[in-house]
Short mmCIF file of C-alpha atoms in Angstrom, two decimals:
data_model
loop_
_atom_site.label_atom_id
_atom_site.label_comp_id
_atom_site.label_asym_id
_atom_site.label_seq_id
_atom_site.Cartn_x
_atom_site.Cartn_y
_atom_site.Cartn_z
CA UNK A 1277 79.04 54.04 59.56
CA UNK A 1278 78.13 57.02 57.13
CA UNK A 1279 81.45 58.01 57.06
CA UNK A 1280 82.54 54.35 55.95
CA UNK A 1281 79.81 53.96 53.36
CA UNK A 1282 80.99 57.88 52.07
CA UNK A 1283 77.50 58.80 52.61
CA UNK A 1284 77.93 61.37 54.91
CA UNK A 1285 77.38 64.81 52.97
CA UNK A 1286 74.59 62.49 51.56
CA UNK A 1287 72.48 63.24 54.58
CA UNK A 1288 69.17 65.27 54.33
CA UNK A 1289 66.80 64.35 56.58
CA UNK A 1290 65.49 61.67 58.71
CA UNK A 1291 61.88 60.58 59.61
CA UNK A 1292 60.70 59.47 62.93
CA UNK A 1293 58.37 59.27 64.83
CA UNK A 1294 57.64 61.46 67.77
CA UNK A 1295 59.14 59.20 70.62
CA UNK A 1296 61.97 61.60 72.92
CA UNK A 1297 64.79 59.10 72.12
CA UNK A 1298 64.82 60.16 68.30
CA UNK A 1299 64.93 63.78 69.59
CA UNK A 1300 68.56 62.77 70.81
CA UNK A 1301 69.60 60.62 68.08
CA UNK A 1302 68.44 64.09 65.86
CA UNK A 1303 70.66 65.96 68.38
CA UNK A 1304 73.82 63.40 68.62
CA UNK A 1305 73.99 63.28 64.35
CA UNK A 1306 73.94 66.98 64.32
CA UNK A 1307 77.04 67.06 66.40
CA UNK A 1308 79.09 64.83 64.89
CA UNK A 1309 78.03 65.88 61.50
CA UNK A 1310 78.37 69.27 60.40
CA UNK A 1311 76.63 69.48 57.18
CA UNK A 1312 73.50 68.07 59.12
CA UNK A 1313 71.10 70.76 60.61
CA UNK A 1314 69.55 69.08 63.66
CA UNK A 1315 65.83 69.74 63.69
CA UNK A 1316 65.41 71.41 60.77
CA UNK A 1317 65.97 68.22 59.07
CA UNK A 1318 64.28 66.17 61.25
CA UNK A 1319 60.59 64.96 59.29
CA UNK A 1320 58.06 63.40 61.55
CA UNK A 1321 56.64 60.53 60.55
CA UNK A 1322 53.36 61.10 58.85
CA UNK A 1323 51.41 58.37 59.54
CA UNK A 1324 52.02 59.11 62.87
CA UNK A 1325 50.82 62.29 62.70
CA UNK A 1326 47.89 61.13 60.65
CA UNK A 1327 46.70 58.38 63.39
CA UNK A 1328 47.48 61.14 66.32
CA UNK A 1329 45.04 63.09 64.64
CA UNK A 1330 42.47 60.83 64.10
CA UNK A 1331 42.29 59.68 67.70
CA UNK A 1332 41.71 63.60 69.07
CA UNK A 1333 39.08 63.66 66.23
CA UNK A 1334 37.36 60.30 67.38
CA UNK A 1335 38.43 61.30 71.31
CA UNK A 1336 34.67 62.75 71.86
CA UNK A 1337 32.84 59.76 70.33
CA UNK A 1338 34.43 57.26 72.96
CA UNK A 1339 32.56 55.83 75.27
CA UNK A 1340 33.95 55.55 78.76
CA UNK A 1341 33.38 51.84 80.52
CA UNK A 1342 30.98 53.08 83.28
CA UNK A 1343 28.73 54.11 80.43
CA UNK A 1344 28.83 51.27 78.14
CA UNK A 1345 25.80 49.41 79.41
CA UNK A 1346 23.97 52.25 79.85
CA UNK A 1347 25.07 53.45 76.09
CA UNK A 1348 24.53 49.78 74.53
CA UNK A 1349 21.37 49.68 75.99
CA UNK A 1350 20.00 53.25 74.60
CA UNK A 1351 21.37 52.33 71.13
CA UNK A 1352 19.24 48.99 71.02
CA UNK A 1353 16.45 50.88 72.47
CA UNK A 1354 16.50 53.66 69.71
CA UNK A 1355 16.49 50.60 67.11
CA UNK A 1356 13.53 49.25 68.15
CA UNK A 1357 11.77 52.04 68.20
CA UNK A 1358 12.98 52.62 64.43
CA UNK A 1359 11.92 48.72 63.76
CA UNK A 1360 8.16 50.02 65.28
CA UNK A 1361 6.92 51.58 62.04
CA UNK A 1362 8.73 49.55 59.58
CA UNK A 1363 6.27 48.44 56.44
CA UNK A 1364 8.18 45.25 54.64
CA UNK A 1365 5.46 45.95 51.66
CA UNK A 1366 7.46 49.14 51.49
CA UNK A 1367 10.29 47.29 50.60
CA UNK A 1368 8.93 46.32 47.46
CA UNK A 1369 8.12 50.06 46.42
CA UNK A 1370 12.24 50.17 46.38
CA UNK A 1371 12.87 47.10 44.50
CA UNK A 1372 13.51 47.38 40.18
CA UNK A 1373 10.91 46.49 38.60
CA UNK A 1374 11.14 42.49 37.08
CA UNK A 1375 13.28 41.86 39.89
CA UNK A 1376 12.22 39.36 42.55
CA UNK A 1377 13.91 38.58 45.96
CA UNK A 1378 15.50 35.43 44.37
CA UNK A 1379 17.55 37.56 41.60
CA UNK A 1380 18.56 40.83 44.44
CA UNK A 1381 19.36 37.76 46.51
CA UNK A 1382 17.60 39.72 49.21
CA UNK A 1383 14.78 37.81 50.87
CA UNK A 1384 13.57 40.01 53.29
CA UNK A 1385 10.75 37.57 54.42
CA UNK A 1386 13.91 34.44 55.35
CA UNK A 1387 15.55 37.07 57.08
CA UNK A 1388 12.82 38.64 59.57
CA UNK A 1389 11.81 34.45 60.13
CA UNK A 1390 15.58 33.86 61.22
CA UNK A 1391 15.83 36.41 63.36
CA UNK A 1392 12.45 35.33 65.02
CA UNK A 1393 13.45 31.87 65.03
CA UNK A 1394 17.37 32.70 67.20
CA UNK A 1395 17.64 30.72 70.16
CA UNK A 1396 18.93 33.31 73.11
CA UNK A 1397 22.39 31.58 72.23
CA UNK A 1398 22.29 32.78 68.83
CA UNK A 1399 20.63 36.35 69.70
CA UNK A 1400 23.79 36.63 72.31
CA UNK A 1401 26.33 36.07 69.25
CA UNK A 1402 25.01 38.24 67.14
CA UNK A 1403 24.78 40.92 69.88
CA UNK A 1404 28.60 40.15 70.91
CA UNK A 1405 29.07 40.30 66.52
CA UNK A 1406 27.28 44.42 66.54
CA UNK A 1407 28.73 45.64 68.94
CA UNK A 1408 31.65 47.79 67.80
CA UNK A 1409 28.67 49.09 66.13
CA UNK A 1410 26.13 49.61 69.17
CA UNK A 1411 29.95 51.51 70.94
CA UNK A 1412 30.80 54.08 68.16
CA UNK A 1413 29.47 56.42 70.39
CA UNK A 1414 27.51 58.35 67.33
CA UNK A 1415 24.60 60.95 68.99
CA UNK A 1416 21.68 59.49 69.19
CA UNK A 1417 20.23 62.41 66.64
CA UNK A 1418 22.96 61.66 64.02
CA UNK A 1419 21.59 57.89 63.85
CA UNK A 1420 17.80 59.15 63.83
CA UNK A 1421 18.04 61.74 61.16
CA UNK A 1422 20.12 59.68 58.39
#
């Protein structure tokens, strides 16, 4: 087909990803065509690369199965005992001054009340809805300190 479209000498480089088969095809074109260099014009495929990467960087964060309750559990644990010392009249300290809940649209007040008010239904939802959060696998002293 190069040959028919007169694209043959055209031929630089190909990117791929890093699957054996491509290897071949990389192998096979460098063969039959004698202008192309095999390997040395074979390009990766970057993204690949990229999300190859980023899973060895994440690999010590996962969390294996056998430890997920146990892991889950410890994370909601460590929460609470943040939630202990909380001060909501803090809040206010934070807040700019001539701005009320109404205008940041942040009510902190509604918010505790809903969360007291959750059926066990509700409290299960929103613990299904957190938890790629509660999973991340973060150390505990990472999540403390910030």
């Amino acid at each position: 087909m190069l040959e028919e479209f007169h694209i043959t000498e055209k031929l630089l480089s190909i990117t791929t990803d890093n699957a054996s088969p491509n290897d071949v095809m990389i192998k096979v074109l460098g063969d039959s065509i004698e202008t192309f260099g095999r390997q040395d014009n074979q390009v990766r495929c970057f993204d690949h690369i990229a999300n190859l990467c980023a899973k060895s960087v994440l690999w010590p964060f996962d969390v294996k199965k056998k430890d997920l309750d146990t892991v889950l559990n410890e994370a909601e644990e460590a929460l609470h005992e943040l939630a202990e010392g909380l001060d909501l009249d803090d809040v206010s300290a934070t807040q700019v001054p001539g701005e009320d809940d109404e205008q940041l649209g942040n009510n902190v007040e509604r918010w505790i009340d809903e969360m007291d008010e959750m059926t066990s239904e509700e409290w299960e939802e929103l613990s299904q809805k957190v938890y790629p959060v509660k999973v991340t696998g973060l150390p505990q002293e990472l999540c403390l300190n910030t």
